[in-house]
XYZ file of C-alpha atoms in Angstrom:
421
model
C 21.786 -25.292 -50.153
C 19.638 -27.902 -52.367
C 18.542 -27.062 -55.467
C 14.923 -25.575 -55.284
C 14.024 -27.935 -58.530
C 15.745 -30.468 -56.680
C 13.392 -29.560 -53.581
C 9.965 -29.721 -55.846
C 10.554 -32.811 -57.808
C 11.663 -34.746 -54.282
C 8.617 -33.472 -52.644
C 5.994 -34.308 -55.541
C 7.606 -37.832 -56.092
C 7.037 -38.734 -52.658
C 3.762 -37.149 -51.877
C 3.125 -39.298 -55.079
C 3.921 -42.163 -53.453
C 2.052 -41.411 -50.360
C -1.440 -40.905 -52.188
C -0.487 -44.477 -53.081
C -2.822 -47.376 -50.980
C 0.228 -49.301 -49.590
C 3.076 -46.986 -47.602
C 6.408 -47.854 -48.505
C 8.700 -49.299 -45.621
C 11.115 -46.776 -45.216
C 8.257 -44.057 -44.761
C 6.805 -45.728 -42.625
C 9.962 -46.184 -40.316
C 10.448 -42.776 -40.981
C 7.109 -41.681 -39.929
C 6.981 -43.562 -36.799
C 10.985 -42.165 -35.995
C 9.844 -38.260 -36.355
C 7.472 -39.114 -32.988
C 10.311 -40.422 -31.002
C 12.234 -42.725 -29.445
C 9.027 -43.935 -27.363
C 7.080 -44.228 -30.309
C 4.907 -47.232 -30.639
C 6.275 -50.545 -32.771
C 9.937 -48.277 -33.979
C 11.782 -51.230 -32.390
C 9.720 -53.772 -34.214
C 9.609 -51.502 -37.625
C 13.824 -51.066 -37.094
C 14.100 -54.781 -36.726
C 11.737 -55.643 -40.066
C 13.184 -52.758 -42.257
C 16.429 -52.445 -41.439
C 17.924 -54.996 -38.807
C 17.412 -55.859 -35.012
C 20.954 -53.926 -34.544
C 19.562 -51.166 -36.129
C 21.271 -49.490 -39.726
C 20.534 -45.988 -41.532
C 17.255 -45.211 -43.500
C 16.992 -42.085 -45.883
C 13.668 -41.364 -46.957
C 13.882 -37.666 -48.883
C 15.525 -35.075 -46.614
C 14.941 -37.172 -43.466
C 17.853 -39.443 -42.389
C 17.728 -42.235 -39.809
C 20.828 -43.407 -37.419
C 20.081 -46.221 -35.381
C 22.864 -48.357 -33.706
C 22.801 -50.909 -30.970
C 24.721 -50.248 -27.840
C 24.748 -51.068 -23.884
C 26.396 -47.806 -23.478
C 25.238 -44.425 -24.394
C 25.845 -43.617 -28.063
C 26.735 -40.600 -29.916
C 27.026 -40.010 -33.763
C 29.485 -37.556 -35.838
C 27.841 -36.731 -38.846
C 29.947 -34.980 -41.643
C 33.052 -34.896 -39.690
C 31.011 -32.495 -36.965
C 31.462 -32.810 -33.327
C 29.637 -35.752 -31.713
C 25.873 -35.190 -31.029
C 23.745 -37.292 -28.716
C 21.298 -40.001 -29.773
C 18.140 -40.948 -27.648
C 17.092 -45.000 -26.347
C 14.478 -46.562 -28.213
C 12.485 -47.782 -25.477
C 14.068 -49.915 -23.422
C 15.956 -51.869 -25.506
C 19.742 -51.306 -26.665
C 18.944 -49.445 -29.666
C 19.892 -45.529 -30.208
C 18.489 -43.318 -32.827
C 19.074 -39.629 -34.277
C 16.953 -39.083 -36.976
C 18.500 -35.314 -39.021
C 17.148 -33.401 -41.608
C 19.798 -33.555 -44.276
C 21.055 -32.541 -47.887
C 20.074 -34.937 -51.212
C 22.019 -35.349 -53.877
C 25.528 -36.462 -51.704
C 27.215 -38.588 -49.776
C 27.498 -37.955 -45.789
C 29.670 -39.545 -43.272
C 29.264 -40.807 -39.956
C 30.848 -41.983 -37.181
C 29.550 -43.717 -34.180
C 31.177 -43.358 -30.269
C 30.587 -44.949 -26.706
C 32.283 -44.893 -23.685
C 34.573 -42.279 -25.514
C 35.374 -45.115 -28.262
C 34.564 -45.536 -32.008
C 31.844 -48.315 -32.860
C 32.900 -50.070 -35.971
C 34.220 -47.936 -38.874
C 33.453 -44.608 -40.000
C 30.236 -45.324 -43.345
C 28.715 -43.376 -45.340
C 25.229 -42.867 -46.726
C 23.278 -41.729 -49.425
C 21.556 -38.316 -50.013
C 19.464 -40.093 -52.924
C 18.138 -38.050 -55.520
C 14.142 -38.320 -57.305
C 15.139 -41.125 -59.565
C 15.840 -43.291 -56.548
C 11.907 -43.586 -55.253
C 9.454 -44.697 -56.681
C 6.714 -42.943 -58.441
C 2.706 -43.226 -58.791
C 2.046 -44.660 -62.184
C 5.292 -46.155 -63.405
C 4.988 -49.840 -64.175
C 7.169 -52.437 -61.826
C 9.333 -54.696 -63.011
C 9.069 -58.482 -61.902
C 11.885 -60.261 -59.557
C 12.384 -64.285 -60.252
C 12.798 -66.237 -56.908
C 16.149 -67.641 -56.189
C 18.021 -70.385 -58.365
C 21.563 -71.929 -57.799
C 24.056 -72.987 -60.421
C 26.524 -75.503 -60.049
C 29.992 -74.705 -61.955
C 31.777 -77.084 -63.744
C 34.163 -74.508 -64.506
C 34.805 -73.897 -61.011
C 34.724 -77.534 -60.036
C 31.365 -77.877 -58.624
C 31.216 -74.606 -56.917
C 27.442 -73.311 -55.950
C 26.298 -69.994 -56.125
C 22.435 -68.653 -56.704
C 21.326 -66.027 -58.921
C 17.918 -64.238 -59.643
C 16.017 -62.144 -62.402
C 15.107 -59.084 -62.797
C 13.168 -58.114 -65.859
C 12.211 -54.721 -66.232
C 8.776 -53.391 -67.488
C 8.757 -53.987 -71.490
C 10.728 -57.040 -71.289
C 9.046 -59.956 -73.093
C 10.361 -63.328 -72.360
C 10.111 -64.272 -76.090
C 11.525 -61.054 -77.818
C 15.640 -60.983 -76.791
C 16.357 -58.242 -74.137
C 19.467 -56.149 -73.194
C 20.462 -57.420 -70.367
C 23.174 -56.298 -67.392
C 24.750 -58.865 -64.986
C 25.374 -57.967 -61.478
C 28.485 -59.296 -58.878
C 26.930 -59.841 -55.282
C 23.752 -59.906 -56.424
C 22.288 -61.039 -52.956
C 22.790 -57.104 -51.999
C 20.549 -55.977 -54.731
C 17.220 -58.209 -54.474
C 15.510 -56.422 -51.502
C 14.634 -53.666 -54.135
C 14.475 -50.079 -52.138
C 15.742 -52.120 -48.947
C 19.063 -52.829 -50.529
C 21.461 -49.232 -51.055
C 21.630 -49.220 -54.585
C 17.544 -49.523 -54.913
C 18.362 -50.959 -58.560
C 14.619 -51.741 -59.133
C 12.947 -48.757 -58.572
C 16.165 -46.953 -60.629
C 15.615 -48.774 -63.755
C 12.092 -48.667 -63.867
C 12.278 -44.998 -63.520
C 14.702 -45.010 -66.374
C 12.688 -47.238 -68.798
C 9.722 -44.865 -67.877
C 11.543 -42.232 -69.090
C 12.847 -43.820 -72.132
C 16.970 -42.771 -70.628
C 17.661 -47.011 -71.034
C 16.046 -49.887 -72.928
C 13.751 -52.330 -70.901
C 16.222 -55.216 -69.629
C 16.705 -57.947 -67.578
C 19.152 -57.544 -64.933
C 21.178 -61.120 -63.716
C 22.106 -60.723 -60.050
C 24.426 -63.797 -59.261
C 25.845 -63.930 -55.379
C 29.825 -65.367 -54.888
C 30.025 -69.119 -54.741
C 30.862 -71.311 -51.831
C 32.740 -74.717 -53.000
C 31.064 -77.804 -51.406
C 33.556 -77.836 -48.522
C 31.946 -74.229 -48.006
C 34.935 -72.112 -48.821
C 34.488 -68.543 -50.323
C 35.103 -68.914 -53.872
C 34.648 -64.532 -54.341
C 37.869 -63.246 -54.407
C 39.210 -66.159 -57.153
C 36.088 -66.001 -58.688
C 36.331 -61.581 -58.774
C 39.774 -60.734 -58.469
C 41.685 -63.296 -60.422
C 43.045 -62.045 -64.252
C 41.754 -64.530 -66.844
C 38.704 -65.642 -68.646
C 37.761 -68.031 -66.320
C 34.659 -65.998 -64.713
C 33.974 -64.265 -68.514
C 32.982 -68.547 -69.600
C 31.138 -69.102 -66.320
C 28.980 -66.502 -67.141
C 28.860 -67.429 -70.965
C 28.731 -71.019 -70.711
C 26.908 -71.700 -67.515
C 25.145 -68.659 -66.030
C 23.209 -67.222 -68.949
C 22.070 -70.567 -71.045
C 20.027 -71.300 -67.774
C 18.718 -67.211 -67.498
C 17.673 -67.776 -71.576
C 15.442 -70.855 -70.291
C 13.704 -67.761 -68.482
C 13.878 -64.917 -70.897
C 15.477 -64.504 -73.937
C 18.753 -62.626 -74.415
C 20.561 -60.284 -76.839
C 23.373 -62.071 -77.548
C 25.935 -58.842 -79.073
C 28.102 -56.895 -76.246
C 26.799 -53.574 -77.544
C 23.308 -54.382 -75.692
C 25.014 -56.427 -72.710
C 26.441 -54.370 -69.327
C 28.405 -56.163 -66.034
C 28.510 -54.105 -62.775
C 29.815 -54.874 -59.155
C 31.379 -53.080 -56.626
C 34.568 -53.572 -54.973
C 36.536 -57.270 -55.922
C 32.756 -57.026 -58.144
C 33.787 -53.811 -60.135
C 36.908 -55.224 -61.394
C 35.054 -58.372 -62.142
C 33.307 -56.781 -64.203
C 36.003 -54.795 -66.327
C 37.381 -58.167 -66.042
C 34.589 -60.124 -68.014
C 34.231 -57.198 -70.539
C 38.218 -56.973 -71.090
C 38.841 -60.148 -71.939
C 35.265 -60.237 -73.945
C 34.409 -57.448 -75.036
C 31.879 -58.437 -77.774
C 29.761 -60.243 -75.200
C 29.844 -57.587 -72.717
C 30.797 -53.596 -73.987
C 29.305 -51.974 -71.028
C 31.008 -51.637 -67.379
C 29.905 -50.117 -64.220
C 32.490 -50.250 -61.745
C 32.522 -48.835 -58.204
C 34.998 -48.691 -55.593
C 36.797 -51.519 -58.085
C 39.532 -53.493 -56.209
C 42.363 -52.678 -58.896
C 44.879 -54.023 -56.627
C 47.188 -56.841 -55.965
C 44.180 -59.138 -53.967
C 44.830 -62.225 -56.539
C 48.537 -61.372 -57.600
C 50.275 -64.386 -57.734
C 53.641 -64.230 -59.392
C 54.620 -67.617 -58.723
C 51.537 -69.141 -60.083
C 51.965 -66.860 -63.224
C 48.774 -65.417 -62.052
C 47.967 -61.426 -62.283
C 45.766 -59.570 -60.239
C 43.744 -56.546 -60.752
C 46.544 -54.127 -60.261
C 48.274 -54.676 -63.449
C 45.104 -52.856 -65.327
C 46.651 -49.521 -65.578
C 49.236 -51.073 -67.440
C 47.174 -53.625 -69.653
C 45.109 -50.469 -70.475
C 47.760 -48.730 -72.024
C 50.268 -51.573 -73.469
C 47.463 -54.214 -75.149
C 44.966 -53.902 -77.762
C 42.154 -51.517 -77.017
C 38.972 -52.572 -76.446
C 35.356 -51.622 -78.003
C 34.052 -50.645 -74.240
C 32.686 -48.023 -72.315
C 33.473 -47.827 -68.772
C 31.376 -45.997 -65.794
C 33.571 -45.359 -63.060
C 33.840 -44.540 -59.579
C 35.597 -44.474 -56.274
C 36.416 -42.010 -53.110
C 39.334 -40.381 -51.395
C 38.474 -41.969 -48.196
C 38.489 -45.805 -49.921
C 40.812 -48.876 -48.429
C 44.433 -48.725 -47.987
C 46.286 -52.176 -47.315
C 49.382 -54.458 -48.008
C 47.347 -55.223 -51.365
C 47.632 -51.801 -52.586
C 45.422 -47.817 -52.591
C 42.217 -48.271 -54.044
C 41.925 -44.304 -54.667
C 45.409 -44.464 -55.974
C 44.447 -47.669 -58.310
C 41.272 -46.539 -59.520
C 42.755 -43.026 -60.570
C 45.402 -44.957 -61.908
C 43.315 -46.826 -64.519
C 40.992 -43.551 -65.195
C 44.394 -42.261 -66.454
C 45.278 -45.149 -68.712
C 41.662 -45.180 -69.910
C 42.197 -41.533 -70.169
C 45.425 -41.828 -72.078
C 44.117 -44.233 -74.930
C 41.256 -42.294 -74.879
C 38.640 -45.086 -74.191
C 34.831 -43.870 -73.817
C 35.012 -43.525 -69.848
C 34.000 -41.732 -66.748
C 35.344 -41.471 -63.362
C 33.514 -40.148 -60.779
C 35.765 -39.095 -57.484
C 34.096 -38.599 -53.976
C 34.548 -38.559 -50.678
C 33.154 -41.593 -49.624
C 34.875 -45.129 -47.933
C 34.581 -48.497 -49.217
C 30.970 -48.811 -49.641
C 27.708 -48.176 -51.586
C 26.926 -44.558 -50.507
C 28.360 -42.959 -54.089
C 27.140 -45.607 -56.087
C 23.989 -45.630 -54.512
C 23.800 -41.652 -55.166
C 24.930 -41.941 -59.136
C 22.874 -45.042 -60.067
C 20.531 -42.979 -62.138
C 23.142 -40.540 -64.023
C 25.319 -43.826 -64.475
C 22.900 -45.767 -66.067
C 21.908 -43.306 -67.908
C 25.233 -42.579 -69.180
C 26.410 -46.158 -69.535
C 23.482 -46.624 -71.993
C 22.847 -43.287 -73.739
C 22.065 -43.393 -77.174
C 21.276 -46.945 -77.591
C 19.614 -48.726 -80.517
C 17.986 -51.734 -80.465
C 18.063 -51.620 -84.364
C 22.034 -51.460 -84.044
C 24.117 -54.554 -82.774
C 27.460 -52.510 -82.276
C 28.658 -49.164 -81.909
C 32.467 -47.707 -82.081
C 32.452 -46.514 -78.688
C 34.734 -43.359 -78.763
C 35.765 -40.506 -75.827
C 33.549 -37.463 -75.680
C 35.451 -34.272 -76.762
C 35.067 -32.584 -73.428
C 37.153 -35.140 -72.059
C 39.687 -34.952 -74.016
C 40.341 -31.161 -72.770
C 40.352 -32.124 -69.231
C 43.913 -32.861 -68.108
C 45.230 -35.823 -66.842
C 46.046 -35.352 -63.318
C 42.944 -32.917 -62.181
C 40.930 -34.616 -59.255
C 38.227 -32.719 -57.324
C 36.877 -34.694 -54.678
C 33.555 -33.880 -55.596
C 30.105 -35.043 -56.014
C 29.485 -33.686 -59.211
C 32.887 -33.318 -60.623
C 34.642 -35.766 -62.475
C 38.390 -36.125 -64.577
């Protein structure tokens, strides 16, 4: 049963938005769904919005299935038996559209001719923070640039700006960097809907107005995928790229703080332990991490290079030096398992080791697979929490673990979407 505070502040934000003169996309697909598969321009809408194969859409309570098949499809939501979804036209494309729960994650699977299509997903029950709201100022998106690394002997990768309403270009900002930040720039179109999130936020006053830095995976000039060295390796090599390449061409855009108490790195995936990468090995440049279904495994673990990969962290965690950081957290029971290791296994591994040397930290544990959906769900609590109480007076702060967690004990996981270690 939702929340009926939950229910009211859903419904006002988006009757909000509706008042508004321009309809937002995924209402409008939405809108034109709820009158059927026959309904005029849904194939053209599907095809602009989401893709010409179709995708999900959540707008409030109302969720969207559409996948492309010759064959008849059905869908399993929620581990449920399979239920029927209806042509769109007379195309390929199948839809369900279901009236849903916010504020979790659900699961789907989709079948034809009695056989799975693709891999079970998951998507987002999003909660009010996630849409946007009449009156609250928008933040302004750069258009795309590219670096080329030295560092990474003329690899190419673009980036973009974000700067959040507040920011001026002349006074330094906090800023956060983003992994694969091609997945974030199509604002409420992309899962995480980052934009809309943080300008909600700085409305609020929750976080400070700041520039986010989404920078995509570089491709070498041969055109081979530099992500994984680039994510998943063990040094400092990424941590310089950012600091000695990346961000003295952002500060040609906007000024920067320059102290790793006002400076956060997220990603997902090989991205999430990219980014408690970058902040381990510096933390006074970057003392914030958000890190979501983080690849704390063996991806990059080279033994006869002398290289380590990601699944030494537990370990690191509780044998070096701590580090002045405070870590966001999350992953989900249903995550990857390969020859390079358990990503639920990993990631509780290195809550525990956080846990143990009692580093500022929280882990999240759901039910979702390797994607967005739980990230996409906690963006506004994790945000929140990642940057609670900051100062823009102050240019460092002894991060230390709330009390409450240090009463939890070590080996307690709910898979939950509200409870934590």
């Amino acid at each position: 049963m939702i929340r009926p505070k939950l229910n009211r502040l859903m419904v006002a934000g988006l009757l909000a938005v509706c008042a508004t003169a321009q309809p937002h996309p995924l209402d409008s697909l939405i809108e034109a769904a709820r009158k059927g598969p026959a309904s005029p321009g849904l194939q053209e809408l599907i095809a602009k919005t989401l893709t010409a194969k179709g995708s999900t859409a959540v707008w409030g309570q109302d969720f969207l299935f559409v996948m492309a098949s010759d064959d008849a499809v059905t869908v399993s939501i929620d581990g449920q038996p399979a239920v029927g979804m209806a042509r769109i036209g007379g195309s390929n494309l199948w839809m369900r559209l279901e009236k849903m729960r916010t504020g979790v994650t659900h699961s789907y699977q989709y079948y034809a001719a009695g056989k799975a299509l693709g891999a079970r997903a998951d998507l987002t029950g999003y909660n009010p923070d996630s849409y946007p709201k009449a009156g609250v100022p928008q933040g302004k998106l750069s258009e795309k640039h590219t670096i080329v690394s030295r560092l990474y002997n003329g690899m190419k990768a673009d980036w973009w700006v974000y700067a959040a309403p507040g920011v001026d270009a002349n006074v330094p900002a906090p800023l956060m960097v983003w992994q694969d930040g091609q997945t974030l720039i199509a604002g409420d179109l992309s899962r995480m809907r980052l934009f809309t999130v943080t300008e909600n936020l700085v409305a609020q006053k929750l976080i400070p107005p700041m520039v986010h830095v989404m920078i995509s995976p570089g491709f070498t000039a041969a055109g081979k995928a530099m992500r994984s060295i680039e994510y998943d390796t063990v040094t400092d090599l990424y941590a310089r790229f950012l600091m000695e390449e990346l961000l003295p061409e952002v500060e040609k855009i906007y000024k920067l703080r320059q102290d790793g108490y006002s400076r956060g790195i997220g990603g997902e995936s090989s991205g999430g332990i990219c980014s408690f990468n970058v902040a381990w090995f510096m933390p006074e440049k970057f003392a914030r991490v958000h890190s979501t279904i983080g690849s704390y495994t063996s991806i990059q673990w080279r033994p006869q290079e002398k290289l380590e990969g990601g699944n030494v962290y537990p370990f690191k965690v509780r044998k070096e030096d701590k580090r002045n950081i405070r870590v966001w957290m999350s992953d989900g029971a249903d995550d990857l398992e390969n020859n390079h290791g358990s990503w639920p296994l990993q990631n509780i591994e290195l809550a525990n080791s956080l846990k143990m040397r009692e580093y500022d930290y929280h882990f999240r544990f759901g039910h979702a697979a390797h994607n967005s959906s739980q990230s996409s769900l906690d963006l506004p609590e994790s945000l929140t929490w990642l940057w609670r109480g900051y100062d823009a007076s102050k240019s460092t702060e002894n991060f230390t673990m709330d009390a409450a967690e240090k009463d939890k004990p070590y080996y307690r996981v709910t898979i939950s979407n509200r409870d934590s270690w």
